[in-house]
Coordinates of C-alpha atoms and ligand atoms in Angstrom, one line a residue:
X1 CA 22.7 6.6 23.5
X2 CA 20.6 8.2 20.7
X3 CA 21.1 6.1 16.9
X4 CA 20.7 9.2 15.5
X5 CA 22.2 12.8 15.7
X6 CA 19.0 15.0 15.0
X7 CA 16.4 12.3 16.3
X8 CA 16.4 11.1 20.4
X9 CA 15.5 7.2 19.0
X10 CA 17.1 4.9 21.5
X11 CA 18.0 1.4 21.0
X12 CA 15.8 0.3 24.0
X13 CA 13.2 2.1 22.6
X14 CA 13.8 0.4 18.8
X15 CA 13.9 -3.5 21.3
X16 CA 10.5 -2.2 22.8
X17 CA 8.6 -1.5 20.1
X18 CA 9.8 -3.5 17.2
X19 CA 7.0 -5.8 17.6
X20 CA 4.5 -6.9 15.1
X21 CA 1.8 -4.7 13.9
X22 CA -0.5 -3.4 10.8
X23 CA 0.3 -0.9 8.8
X24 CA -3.2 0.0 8.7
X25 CA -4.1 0.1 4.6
X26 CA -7.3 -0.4 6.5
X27 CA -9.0 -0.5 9.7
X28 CA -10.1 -3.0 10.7
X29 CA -7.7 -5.0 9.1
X30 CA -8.1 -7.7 6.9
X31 CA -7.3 -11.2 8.9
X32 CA -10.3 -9.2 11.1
X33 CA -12.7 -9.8 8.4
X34 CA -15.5 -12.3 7.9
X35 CA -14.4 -15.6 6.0
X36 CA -17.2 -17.3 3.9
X37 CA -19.2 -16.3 0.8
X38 CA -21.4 -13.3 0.4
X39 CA -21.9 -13.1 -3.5
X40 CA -25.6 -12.0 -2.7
X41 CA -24.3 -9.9 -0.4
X42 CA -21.9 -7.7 -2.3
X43 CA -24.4 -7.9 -5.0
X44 CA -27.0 -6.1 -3.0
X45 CA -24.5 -3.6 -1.5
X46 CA -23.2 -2.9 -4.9
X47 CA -26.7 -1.8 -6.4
X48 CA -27.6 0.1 -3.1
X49 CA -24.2 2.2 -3.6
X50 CA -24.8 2.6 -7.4
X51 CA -27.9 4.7 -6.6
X52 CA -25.2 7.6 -5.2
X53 CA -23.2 9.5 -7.6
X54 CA -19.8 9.2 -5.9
X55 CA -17.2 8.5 -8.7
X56 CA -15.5 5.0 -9.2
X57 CA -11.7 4.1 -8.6
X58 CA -10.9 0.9 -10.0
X59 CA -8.2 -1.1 -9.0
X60 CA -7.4 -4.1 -11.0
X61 CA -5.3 -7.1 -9.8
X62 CA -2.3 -8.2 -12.2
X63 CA -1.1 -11.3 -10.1
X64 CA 1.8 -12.5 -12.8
X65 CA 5.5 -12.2 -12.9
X66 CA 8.1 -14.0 -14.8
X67 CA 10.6 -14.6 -11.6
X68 CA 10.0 -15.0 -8.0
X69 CA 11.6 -12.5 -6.0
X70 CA 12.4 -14.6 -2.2
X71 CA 11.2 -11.3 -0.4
X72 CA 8.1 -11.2 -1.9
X73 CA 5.0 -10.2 0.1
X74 CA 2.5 -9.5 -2.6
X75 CA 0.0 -11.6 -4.0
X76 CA 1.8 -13.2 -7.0
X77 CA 1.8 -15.9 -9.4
X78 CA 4.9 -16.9 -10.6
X79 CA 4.5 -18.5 -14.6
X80 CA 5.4 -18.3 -18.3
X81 CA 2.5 -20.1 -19.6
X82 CA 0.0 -17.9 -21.7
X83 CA -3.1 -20.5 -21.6
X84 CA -3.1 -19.2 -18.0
X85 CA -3.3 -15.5 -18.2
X86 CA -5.7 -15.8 -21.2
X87 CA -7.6 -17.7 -18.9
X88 CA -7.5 -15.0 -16.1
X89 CA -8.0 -12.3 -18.5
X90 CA -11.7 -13.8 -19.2
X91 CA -12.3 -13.9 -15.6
X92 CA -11.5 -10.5 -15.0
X93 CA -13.7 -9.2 -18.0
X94 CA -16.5 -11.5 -16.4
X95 CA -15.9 -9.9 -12.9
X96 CA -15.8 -6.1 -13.8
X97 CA -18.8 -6.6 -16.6
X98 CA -20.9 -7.6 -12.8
X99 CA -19.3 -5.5 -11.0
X100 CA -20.7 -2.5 -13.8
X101 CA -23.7 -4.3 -14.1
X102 CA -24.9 -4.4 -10.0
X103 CA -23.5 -0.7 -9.8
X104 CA -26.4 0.6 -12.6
X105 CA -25.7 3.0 -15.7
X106 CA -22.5 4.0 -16.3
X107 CA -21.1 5.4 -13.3
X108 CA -18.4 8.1 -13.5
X109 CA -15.2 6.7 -13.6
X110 CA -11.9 9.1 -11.5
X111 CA -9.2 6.2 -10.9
X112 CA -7.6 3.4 -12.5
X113 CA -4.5 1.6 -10.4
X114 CA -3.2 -1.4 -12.1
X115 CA -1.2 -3.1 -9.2
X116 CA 0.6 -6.7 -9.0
X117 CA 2.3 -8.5 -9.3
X118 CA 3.4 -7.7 -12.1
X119 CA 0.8 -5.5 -14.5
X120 CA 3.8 -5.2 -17.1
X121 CA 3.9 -8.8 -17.7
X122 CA 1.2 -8.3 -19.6
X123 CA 1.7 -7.8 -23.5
X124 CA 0.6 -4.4 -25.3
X125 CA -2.6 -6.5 -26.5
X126 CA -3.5 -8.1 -23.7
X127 CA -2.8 -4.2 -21.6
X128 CA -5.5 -3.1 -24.3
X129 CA -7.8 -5.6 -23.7
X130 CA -8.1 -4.9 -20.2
X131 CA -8.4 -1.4 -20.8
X132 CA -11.1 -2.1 -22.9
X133 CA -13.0 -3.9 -20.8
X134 CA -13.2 -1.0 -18.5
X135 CA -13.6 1.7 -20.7
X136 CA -16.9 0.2 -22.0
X137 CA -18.5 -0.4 -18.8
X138 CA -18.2 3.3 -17.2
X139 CA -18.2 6.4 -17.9
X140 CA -14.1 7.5 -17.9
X141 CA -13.7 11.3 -16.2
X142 CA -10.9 13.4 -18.3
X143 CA -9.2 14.5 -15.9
X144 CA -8.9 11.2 -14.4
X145 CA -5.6 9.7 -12.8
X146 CA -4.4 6.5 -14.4
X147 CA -1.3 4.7 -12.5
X148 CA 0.3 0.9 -12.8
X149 CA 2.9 -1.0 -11.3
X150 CA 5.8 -2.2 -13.2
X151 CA 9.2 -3.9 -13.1
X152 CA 11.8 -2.4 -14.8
X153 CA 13.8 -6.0 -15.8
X154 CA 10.6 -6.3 -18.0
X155 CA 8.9 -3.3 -19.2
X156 CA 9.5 -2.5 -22.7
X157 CA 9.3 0.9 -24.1
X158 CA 6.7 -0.6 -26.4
X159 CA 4.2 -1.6 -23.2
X160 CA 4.8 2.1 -22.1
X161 CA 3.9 3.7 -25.4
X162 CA 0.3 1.8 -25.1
X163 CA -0.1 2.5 -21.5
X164 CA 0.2 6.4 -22.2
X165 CA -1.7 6.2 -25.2
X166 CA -4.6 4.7 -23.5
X167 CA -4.2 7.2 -21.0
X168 CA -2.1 6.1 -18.3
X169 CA 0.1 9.2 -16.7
X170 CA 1.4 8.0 -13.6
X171 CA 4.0 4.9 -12.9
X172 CA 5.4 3.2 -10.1
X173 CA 8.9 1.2 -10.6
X174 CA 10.1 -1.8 -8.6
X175 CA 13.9 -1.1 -7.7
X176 CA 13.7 -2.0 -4.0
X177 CA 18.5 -2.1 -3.2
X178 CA 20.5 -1.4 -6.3
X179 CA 23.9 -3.3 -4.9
X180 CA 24.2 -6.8 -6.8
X181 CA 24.7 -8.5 -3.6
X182 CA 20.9 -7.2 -1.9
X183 CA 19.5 -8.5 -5.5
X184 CA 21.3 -11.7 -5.7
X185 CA 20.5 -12.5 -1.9
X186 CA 17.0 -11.6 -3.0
X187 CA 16.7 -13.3 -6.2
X188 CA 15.9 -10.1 -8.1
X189 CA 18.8 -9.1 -10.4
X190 CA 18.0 -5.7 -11.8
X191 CA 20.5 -3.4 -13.1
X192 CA 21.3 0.5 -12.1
X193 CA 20.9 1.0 -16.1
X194 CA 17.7 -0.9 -16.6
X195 CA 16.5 0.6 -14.0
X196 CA 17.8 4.2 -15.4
X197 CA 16.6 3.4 -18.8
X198 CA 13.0 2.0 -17.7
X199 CA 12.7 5.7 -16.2
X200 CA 14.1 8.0 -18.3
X201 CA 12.1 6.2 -21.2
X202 CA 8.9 7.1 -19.1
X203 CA 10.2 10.8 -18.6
X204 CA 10.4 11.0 -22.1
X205 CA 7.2 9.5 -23.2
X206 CA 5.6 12.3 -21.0
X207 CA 4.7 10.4 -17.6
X208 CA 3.8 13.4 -15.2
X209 CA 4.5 11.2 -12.2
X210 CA 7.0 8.3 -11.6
X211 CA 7.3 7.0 -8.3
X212 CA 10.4 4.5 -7.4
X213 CA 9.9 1.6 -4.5
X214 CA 12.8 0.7 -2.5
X215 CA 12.9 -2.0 0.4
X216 CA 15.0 -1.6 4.1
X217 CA 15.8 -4.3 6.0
X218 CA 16.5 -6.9 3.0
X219 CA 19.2 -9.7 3.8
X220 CA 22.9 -8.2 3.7
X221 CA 21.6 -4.5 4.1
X222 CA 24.0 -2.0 6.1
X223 CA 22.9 1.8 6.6
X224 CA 26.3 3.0 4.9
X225 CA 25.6 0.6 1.6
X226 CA 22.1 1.8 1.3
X227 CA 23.6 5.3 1.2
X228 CA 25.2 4.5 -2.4
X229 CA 21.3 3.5 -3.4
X230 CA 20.3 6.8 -2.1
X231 CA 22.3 8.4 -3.8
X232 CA 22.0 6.9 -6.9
X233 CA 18.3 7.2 -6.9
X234 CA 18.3 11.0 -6.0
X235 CA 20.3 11.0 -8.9
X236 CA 17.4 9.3 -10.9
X237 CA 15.0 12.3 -9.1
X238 CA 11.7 10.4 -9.4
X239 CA 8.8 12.3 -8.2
X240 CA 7.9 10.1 -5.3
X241 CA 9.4 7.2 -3.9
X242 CA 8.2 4.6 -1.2
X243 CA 10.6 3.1 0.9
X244 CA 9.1 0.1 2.5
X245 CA 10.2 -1.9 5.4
X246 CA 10.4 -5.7 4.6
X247 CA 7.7 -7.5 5.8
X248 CA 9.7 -10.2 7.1
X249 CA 6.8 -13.4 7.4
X250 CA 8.6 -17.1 6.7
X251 CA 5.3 -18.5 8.6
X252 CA 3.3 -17.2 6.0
X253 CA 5.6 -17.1 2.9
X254 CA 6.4 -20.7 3.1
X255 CA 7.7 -21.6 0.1
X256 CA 10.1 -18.6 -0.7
X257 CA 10.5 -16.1 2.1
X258 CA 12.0 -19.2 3.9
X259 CA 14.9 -19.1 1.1
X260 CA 16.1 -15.8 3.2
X261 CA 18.9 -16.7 5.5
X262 CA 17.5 -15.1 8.4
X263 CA 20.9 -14.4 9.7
X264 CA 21.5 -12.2 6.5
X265 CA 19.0 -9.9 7.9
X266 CA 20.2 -6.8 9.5
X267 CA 19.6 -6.4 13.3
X268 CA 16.9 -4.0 14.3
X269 CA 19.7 -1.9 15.6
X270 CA 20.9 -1.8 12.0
X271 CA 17.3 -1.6 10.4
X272 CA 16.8 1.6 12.0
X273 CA 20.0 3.0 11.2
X274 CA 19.4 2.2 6.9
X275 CA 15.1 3.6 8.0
X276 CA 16.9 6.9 9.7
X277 CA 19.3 7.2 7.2
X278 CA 16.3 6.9 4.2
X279 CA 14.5 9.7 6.4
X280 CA 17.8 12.3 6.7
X281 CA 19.1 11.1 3.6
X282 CA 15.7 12.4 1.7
X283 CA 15.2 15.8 4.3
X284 CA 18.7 17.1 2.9
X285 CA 17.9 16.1 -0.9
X286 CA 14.6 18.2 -0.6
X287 CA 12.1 15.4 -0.5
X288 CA 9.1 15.9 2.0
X289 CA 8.1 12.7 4.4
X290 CA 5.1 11.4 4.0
X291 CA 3.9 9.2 6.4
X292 CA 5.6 6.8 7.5
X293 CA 7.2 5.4 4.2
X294 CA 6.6 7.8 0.8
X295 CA 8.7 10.5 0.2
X296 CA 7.7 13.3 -2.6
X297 CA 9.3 16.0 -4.1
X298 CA 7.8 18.9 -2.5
X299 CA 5.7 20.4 -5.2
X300 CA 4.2 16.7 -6.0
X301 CA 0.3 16.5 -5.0
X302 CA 1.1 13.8 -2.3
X303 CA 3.3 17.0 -0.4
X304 CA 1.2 19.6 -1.2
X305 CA -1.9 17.3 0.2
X306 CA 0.0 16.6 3.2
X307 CA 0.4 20.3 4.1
X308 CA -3.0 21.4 3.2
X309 CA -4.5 18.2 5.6
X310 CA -6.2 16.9 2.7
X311 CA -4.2 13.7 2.6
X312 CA -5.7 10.1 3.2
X313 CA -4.9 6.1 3.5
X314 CA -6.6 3.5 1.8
X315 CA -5.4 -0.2 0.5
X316 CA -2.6 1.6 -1.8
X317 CA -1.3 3.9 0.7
X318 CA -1.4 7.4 1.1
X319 CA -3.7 9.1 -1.6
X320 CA -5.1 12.7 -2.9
X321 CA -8.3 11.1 -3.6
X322 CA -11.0 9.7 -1.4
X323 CA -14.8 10.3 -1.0
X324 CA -14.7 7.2 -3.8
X325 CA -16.0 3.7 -4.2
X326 CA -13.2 1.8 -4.2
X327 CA -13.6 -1.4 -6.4
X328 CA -11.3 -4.0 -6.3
X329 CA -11.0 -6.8 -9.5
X330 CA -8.9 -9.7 -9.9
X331 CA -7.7 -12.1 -7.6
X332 CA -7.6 -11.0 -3.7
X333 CA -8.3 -7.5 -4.7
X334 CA -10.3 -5.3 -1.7
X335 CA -13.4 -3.0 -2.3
X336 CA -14.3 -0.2 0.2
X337 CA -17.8 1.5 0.0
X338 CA -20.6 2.5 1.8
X339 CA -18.4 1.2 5.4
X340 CA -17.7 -2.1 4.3
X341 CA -14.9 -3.8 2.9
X342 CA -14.8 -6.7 0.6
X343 CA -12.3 -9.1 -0.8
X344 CA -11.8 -11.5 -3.3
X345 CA -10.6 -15.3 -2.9
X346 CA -6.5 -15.4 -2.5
X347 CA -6.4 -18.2 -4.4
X348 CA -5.9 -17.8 -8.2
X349 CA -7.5 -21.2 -9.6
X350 CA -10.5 -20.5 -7.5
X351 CA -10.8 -17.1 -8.4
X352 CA -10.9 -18.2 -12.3
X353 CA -13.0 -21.3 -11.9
X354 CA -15.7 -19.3 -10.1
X355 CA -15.7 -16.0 -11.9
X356 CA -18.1 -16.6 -14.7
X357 CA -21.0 -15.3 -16.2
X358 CA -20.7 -12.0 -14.2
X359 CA -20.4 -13.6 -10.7
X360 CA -19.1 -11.6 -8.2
X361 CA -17.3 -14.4 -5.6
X362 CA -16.0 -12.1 -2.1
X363 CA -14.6 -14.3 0.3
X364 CA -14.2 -12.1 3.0
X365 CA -16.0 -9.2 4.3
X366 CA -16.4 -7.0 6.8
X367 CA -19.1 -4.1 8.0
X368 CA -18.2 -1.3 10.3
X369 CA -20.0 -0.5 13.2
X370 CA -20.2 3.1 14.1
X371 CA -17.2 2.0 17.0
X372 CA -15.5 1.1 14.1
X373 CA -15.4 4.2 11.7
X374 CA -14.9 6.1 14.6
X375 CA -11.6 4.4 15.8
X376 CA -10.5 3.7 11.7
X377 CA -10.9 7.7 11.4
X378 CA -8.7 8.0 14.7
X379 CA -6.3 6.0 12.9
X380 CA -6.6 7.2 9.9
X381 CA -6.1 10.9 11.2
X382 CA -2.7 9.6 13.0
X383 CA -1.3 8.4 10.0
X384 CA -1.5 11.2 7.6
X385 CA -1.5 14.2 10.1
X386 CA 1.0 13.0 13.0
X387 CA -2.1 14.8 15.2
X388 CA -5.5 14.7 16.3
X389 CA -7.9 17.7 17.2
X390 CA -9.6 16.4 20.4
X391 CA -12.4 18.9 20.1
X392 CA -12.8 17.8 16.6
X393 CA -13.4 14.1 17.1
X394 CA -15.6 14.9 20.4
X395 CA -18.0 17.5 18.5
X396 CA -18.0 15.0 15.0
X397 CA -19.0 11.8 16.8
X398 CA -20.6 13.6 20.4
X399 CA -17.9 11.7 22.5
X400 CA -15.5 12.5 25.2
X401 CA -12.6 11.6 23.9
X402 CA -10.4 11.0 27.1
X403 CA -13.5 8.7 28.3
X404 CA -13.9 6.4 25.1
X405 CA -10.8 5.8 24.8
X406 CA -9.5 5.7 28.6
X407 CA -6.8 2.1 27.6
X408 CA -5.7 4.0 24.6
X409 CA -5.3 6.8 26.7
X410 CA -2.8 5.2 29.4
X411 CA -1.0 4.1 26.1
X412 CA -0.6 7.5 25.2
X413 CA 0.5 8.5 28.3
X414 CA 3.3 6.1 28.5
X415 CA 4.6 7.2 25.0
X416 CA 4.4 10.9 26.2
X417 CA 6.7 9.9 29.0
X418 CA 9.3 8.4 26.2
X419 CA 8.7 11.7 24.1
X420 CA 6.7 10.0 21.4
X421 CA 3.6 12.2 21.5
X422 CA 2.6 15.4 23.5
X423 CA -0.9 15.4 25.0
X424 CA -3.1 17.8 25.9
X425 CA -6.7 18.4 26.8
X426 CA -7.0 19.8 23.2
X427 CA -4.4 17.6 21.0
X428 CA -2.7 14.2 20.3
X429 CA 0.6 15.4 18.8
X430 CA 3.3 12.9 17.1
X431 CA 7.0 14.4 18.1
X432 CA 9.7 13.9 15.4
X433 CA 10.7 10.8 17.5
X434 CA 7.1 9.6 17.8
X435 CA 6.6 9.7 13.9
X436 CA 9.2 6.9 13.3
X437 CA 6.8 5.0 15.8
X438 CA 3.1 6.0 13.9
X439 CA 2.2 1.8 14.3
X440 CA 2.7 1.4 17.7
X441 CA 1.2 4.8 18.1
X442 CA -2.0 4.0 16.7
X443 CA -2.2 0.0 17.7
X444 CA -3.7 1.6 20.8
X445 CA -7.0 2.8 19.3
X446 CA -7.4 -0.6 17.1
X447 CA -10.3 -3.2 19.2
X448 CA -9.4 -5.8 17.8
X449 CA -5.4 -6.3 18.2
X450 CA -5.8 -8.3 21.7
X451 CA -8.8 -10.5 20.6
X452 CA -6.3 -11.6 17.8
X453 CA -3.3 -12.1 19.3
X454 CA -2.3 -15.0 17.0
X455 CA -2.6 -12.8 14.0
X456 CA 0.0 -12.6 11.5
X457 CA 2.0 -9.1 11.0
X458 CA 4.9 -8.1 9.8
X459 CA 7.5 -6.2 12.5
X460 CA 6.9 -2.5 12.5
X461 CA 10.5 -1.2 12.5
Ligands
SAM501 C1 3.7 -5.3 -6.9 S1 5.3 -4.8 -6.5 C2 5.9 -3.7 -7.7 C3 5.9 -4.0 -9.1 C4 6.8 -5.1 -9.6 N1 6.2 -6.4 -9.3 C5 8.2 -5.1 -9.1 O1 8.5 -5.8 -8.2 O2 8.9 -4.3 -9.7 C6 5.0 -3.7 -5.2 C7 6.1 -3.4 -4.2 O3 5.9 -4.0 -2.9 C8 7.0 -4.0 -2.2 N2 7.2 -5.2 -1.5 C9 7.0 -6.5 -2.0 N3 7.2 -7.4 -1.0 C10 7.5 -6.7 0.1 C11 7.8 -7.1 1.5 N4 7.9 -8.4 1.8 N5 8.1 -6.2 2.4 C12 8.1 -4.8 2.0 N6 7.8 -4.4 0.8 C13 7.5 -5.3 -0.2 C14 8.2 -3.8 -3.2 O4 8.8 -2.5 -2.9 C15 7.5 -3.8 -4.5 O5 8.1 -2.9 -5.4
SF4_502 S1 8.6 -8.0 -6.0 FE1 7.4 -7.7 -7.8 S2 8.4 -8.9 -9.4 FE2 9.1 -9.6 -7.5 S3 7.8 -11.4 -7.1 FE3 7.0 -9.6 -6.0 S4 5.4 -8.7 -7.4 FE4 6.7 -10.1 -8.6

């Protein structure tokens, strides 16, 4: 019997493939990357990419917050102590001065994404500071797009005042289930006002784009209690919002995501039900679906990118912008230039002991092959279009298609039978059906999936 009236999703087809996968930030993903350390090496690729003129976006790496949320999957650091961030703070200026410094005179500078953790844990001088330490080093475009991450139990309107000011116009809010019971089972007590007053005092100050992140498949979850969330945050009308399916990994959260009951989680059954509800929910408000898990309003750049074909992926998600180096700073931030990626240590006291006198320390790092652009663009393609133009990928990169990819393409098969995709000699299409299934529809394409079978991924329903 279908789980939902306008989609043909079965439950057997939910039990087959509810399995783990990546969501594919990248390809190839990250546990696929080179472990060691290649300070010469990121060095020398650096300088090589500084002699292009290709603009800059910068991501910087705020690890801290003030309380541990137990579903947690980012890379955090949980602390009230200010020697620490001080200390961190140096590191970073040391990190981004190289970084500048191997990349040649001021490049042009198009993006800024402050990401966390927590970025708003950071007092209105220390927010400055950081600023700062960009702003002098490159060579900031006007019309460039400024965005952060915060948490709305402990943004002040103060901290948002100095974020515009220094140029900031886009937000993203934490609010992840607005029923006490989600929170409290998740250790992340937040309530409908703050998160109302957070917002509207952003809409006020004159943020062009606020974005609101929201969580399925969190202990205690039903499809008919996430409803009153919905609704509530429709009410709230943000201009994007990302719902994201828990990442569900007590092997590799020890210490907290092991504080989840796991029989508070809903079944997959369930999960699908809250993910299909998010997805009709949001058609009948009049938000577009993009991708798999952002939803815009449909006169935000994210929906108008997605029906010109101009949208892409990359380490945040899904993105206006590409044709830029991406740099990463701060603890286990990722770079992506000149097909490689690069990423810093995981480990926050390693990242701050080593990062000195301009030293740039990746720890991992990986170089594509011309197999691999080819299959990350075939992934890539999936992911924001739903579709792939056969003739297209066989003229760009002088393949047959149906040859190079002849597993893949007995994958494919299979999901046409189940109605997840129509093929033809011309066109990989996603159905309606097939788009709730994007992962397992493009797991096919990635090389490296069977060699690491022991890698760690979160569930993709
Ligand atoms: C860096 S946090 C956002 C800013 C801030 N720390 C906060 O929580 O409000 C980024 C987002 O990742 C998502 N997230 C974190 N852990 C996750 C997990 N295990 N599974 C799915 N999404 C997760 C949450 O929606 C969270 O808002
Ligand atoms: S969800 Fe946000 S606030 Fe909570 S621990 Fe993770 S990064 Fe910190």
């Amino acid at each position: 019997m279908p789980l939902s009236a306008e989609l043909e999703v079965t439950l057997e087809m939910v039990k087959r493939y509810n399995r783990p996968g990546p969501r594919y930030t990248s390809y190839p993903t990250v546990p696929t990357w080179k472990e060691g350390e290649f300070s010469e090496d990121y060095a020398t690729c650096l300088h090589e990419e500084g002699q292009n003129d290709q603009p800059i976006s910068l991501y910087v790496h705020i690890p801290f917050c003030r309380q541990l949320c137990t579903f947690c999957g980012c890379n955090k650091f949980i602390t009230n102590k200010q020697e620490i961030v001080e200390r961190y703070l140096t590191s970073l200026d040391h990190e981004i001065s190289g970084v500048a410094e191997r990349l040649g005179s001021p490049k042009k500078l198009a993006e800024v994404h402050f990401g966390g953790g927590t970025p708003t844990f950071l007092n209105p001088h220390q927010i400055e500071m950081v600023v700062e330490m960009i702003v002098s080093r490159f060579d900031v475009q006007n019309d460039g797009e400024w965005a952060f991450e915060a948490d709305p139990r402990v943004t002040t309107m103060k901290q948002l005042e100095v974020l515009f000011e220094l140029g900031f116009r886009r937000v993203s809010f934490g609010v992840q289930d607005l029923d006490p019971a989600i929170q409290r089972a998740i250790n992340r007590n937040q309530t409908v006002e703050q998160s109302w007053k957070t917002l509207e005092t952003a809409r006020l100050l004159g943020y062009k784009s606020i974005n609101l992140d929201l969580v399925y498949g969190l202990p205690l979850q039903t499809h008919h209690g996430f409803r009153k969330t919905l609704e509530e945050v429709n009410k709230m009308r943000p201009d994007r919002l990302a719902v994201y399916s828990f990442a569900y990994l007590p092997g590799m959260f020890k210490t907290h995501q092991r504080a989840i009951r796991e029989k508070d989680l809903p079944t997959p059954e369930e999960k699908i039900q809250i993910y299909l509800e998010a997805i009709s929910f949001f058609a009948e408000v009049g938000y577009v679906m993009i991708g798999m898990d952002h939803y815009a309003l449909p006169e935000d750049e994210l929906a108008i990118a997605l029906k010109n074909r101009t949208l892409h992926r990359n380490f945040m998600g899904y993105t206006t912008l590409h044709n830029m180096v991406q740099i990463g700073a701060g603890v286990s931030a990722i770079s992506d230039f000149g097909d490689s990626y690069w990423q810093n240590p995981k480990d926050l006291d390693l990242y701050m002991e080593e990062t000195s006198d301009n030293k740039l320390i990746p720890r991992r790092k990986m170089c594509l092959d011309k197999e691999d652009q080819l299959r990350r663009k075939v992934i890539e393609t999936l992911m924001c279009h739903g579709e792939i133009s056969i003739p297209d990928f066989e003229s760009r990169y002088q393949i047959d298609f149906r040859n190079h990819f002849e597993q893949a393409w007995t994958k494919l098969e299979q999901f046409a039978e189940e109605g997840l995709v129509s093929l033809s000699s011309q066109k990989i299409d996603l159905t309606p059906v097939g788009m709730l299934f994007t992962r397992n529809i493009a797991m096919p394409f990635d090389r490296y999936l069977e060699e690491g079978g022991s890698l760690q991924f979160s569930k993709t329903i």
